[in-house]
Coordinates of C-alpha atoms in Angstrom, one line a residue:
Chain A
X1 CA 2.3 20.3 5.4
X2 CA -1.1 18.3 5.6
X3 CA -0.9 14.9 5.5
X4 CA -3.5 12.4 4.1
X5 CA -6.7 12.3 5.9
X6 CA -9.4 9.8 5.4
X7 CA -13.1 9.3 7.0
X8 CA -14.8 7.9 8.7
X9 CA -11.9 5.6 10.3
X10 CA -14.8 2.9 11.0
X11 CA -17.7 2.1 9.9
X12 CA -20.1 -0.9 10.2
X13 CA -22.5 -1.5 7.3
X14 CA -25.0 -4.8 6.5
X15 CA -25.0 -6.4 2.8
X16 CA -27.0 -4.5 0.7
X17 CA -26.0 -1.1 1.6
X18 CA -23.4 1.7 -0.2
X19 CA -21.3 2.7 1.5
X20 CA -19.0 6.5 0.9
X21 CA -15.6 6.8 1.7
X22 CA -13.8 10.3 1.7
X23 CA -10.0 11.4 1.2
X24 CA -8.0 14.3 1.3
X25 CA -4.8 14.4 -0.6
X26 CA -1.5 15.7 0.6
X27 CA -1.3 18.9 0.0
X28 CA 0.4 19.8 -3.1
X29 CA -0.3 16.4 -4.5
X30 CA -3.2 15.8 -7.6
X31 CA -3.2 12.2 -7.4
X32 CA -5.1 9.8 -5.2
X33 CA -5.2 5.7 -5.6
X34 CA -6.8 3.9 -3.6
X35 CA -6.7 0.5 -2.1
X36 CA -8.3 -2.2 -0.6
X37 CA -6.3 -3.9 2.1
X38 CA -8.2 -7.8 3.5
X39 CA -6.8 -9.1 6.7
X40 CA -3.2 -10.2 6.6
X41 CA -3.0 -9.3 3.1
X42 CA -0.9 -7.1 1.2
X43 CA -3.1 -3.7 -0.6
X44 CA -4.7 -4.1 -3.7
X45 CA -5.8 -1.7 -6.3
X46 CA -8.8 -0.1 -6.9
X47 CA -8.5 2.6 -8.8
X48 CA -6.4 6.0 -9.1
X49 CA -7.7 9.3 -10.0
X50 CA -6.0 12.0 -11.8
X51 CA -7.0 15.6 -12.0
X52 CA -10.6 14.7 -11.9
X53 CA -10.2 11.3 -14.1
X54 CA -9.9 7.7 -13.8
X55 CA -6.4 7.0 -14.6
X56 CA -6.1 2.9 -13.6
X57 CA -8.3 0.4 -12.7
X58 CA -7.5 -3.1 -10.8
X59 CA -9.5 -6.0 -11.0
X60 CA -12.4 -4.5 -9.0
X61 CA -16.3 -4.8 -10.2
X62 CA -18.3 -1.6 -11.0
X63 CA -20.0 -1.6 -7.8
X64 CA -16.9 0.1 -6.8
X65 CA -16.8 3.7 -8.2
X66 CA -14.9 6.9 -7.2
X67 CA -14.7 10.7 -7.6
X68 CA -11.9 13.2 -7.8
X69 CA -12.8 16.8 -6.8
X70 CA -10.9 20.3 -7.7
X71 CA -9.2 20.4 -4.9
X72 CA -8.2 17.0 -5.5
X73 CA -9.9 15.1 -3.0
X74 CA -11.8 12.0 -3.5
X75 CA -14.8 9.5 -2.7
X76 CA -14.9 6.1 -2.9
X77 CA -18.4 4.7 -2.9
X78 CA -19.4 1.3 -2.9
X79 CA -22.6 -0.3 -3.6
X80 CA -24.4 -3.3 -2.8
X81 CA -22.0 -4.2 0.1
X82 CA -21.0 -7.6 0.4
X83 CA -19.5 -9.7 3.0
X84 CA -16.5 -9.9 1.2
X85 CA -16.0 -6.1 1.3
X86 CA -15.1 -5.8 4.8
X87 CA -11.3 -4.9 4.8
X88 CA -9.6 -1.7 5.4
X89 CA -10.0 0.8 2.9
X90 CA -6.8 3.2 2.3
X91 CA -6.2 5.8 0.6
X92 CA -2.5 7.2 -1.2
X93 CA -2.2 10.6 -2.7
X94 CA 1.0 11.5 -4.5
X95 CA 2.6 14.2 -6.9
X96 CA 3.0 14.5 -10.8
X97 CA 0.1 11.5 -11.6
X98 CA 1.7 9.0 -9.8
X99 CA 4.5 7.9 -12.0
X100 CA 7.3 7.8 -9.1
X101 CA 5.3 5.0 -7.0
X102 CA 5.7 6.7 -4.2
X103 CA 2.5 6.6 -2.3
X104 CA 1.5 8.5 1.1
X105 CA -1.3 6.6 2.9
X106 CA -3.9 7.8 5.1
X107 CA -4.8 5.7 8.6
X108 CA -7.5 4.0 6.4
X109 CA -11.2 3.7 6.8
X110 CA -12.1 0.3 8.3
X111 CA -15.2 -1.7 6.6
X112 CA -16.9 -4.3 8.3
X113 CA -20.1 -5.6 6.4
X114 CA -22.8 -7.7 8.6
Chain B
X1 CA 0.1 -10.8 -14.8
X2 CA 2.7 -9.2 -12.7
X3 CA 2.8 -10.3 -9.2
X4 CA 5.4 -9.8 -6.1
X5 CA 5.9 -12.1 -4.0
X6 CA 7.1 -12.3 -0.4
X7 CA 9.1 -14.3 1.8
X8 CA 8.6 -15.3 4.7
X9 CA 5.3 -14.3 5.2
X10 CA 6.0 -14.2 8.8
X11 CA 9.4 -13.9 11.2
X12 CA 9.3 -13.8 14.9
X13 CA 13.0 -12.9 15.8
X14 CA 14.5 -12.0 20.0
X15 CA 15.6 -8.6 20.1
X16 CA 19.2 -8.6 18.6
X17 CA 19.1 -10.8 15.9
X18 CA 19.9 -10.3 12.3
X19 CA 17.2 -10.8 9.6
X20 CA 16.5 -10.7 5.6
X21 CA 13.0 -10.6 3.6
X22 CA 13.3 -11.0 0.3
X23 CA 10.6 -9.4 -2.3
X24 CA 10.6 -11.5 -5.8
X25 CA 8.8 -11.3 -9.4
X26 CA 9.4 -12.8 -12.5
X27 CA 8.7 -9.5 -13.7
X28 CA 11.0 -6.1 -14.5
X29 CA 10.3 -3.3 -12.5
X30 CA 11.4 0.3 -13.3
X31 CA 11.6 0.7 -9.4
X32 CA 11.0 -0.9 -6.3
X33 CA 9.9 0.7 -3.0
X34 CA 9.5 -0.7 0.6
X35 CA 6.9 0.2 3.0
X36 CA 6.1 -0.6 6.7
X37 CA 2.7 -0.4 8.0
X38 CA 1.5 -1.1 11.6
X39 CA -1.5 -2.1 13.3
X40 CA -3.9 0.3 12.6
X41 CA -2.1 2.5 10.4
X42 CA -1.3 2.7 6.9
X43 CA 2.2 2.5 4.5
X44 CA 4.3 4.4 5.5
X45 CA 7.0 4.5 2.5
X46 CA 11.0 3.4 3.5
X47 CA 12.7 3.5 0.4
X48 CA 13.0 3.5 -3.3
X49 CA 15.1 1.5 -5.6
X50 CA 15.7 2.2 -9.1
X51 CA 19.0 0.8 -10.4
X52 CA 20.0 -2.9 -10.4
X53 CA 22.1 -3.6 -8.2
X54 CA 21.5 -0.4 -5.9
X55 CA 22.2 -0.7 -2.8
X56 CA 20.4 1.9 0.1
X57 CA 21.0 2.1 3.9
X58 CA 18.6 3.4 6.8
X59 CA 20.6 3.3 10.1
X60 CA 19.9 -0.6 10.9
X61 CA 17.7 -1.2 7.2
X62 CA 19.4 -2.4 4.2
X63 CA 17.7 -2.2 0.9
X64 CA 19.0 -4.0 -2.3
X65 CA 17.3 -4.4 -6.0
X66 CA 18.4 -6.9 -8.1
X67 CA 20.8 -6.4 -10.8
X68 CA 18.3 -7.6 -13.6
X69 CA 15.5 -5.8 -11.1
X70 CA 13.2 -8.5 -10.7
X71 CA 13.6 -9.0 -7.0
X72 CA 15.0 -6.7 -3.8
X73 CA 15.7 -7.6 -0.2
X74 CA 15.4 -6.0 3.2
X75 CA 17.9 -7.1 5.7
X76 CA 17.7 -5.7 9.3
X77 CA 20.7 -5.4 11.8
X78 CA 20.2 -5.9 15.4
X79 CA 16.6 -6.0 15.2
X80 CA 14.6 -3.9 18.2
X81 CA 10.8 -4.2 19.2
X82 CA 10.2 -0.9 17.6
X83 CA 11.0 -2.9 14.3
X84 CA 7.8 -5.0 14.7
X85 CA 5.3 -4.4 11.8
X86 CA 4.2 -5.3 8.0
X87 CA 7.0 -4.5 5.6
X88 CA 5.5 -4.6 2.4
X89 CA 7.4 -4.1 -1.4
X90 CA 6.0 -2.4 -4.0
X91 CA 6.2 -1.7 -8.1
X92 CA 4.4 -0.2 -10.5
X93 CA 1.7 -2.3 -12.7
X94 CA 1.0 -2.2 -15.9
X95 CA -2.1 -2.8 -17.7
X96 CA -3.5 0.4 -16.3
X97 CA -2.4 -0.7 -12.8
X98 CA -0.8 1.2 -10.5
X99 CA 1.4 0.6 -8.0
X100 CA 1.1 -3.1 -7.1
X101 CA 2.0 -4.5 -3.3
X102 CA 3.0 -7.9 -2.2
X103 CA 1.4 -9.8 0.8
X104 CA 4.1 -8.5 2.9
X105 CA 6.1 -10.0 5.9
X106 CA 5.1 -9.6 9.3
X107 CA 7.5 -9.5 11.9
X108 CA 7.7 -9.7 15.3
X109 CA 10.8 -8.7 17.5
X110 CA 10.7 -9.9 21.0
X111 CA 12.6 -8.4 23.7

């Protein structure tokens, strides 16, 4: 069984720039969350996709914007970096939507915005 | 808004000793879980609670959810290096969150 993978793992990007961030679910899971994790902080939500469709949004602006593919993989994109965007970026995938709350992380793609 | 919050946010313990982290919320969840992540890594999920009052083991980890499941607590037994890490508890949102996290509690075990 596949686990979650996620690239790049790090990536360096100055303000102004978009940035894409790519995930690949667990395999016989169709939903993805993902999360934005600051230094010594605890995640926080972004958004979750479900079967192709935004299911959940946190209190992220719309600079932030995702994608969930057929085979249930999934792009986060970010646009018009800011300083404040550097963090690590993870991604979860789980089964049945999500309902359980049971989340399987990727490593994590690692922002850091000069 | 529903929030969970941690305590301490950070415990550094000698090898051997006995410790507790507690995960509160004036909220109800429906279930709780417990996750460790270390340096470099992501989550990795521990456990789920679901009923109050429940209590789960994991060799030297024991996980309890309140009885009115608001809050949970992690206590570790004889705590070993290999213990070191960010435990962090979990619930699910609501709004059209997801799964929220709290800020965690990072230990350190010292041999």
């Amino acid at each position: 069984e596949t686990g979650v993978t996620q690239s790049p793992t790090h990536l360096i990007k100055t303000r102004g720039q978009q940035v894409t961030l790519r995930c690949s679910s667990q395999s016989g899971h169709n939903t993805v969350s993902w999360y934005q994790q600051a230094l010594g902080q605890g995640p926080q939500f972004i958004f979750q996709y479900y079967r192709e469709e935004e299911n959940g949004r946190g209190n992220f602006p719309p600079r932030f914007s995702g994608l969930q593919f057929p085979n249930y993989s999934s792009e986060l994109n970010v646009n018009a970096l800011e300083l404040d965007d550097s963090a690590l970026y993870l991604c979860a995938s789980s089964p049945r939507g999500g309902d359980t709350g049971e989340l399987f992380f990727g490593e994590g793609s690692r922002l850091t915005v000069l | 808004t529903q929030l969970l919050e941690q305590s301490p946010q950070f415990l550094s313990i000698q090898e051997g000793e006995n410790l507790t982290v507690y995960c509160n919320s004036s909220s109800v969840f429906s279930s709780l879980q417990w996750y460790r992540q270390e340096p470099g890594e992501g989550p990795v999920l521990l456990v789920t609670v679901v009923t109050g009052g429940e209590v789960k083991k994991l060799k030297r980890l024991t996980f309890q959810f309140g009885d009115a499941r608001k809050d949970s607590s992690l206590h570790i037994t004889a705590a070993q290096p290999g213990d070191t890490g960010l435990y962090l508890c979990a619930g699910e949102g609501t709004g059209g969150f997801k799964t929220i996290f709290g800020a965690g509690t990072r230990l350190f075990v010292k041999a």
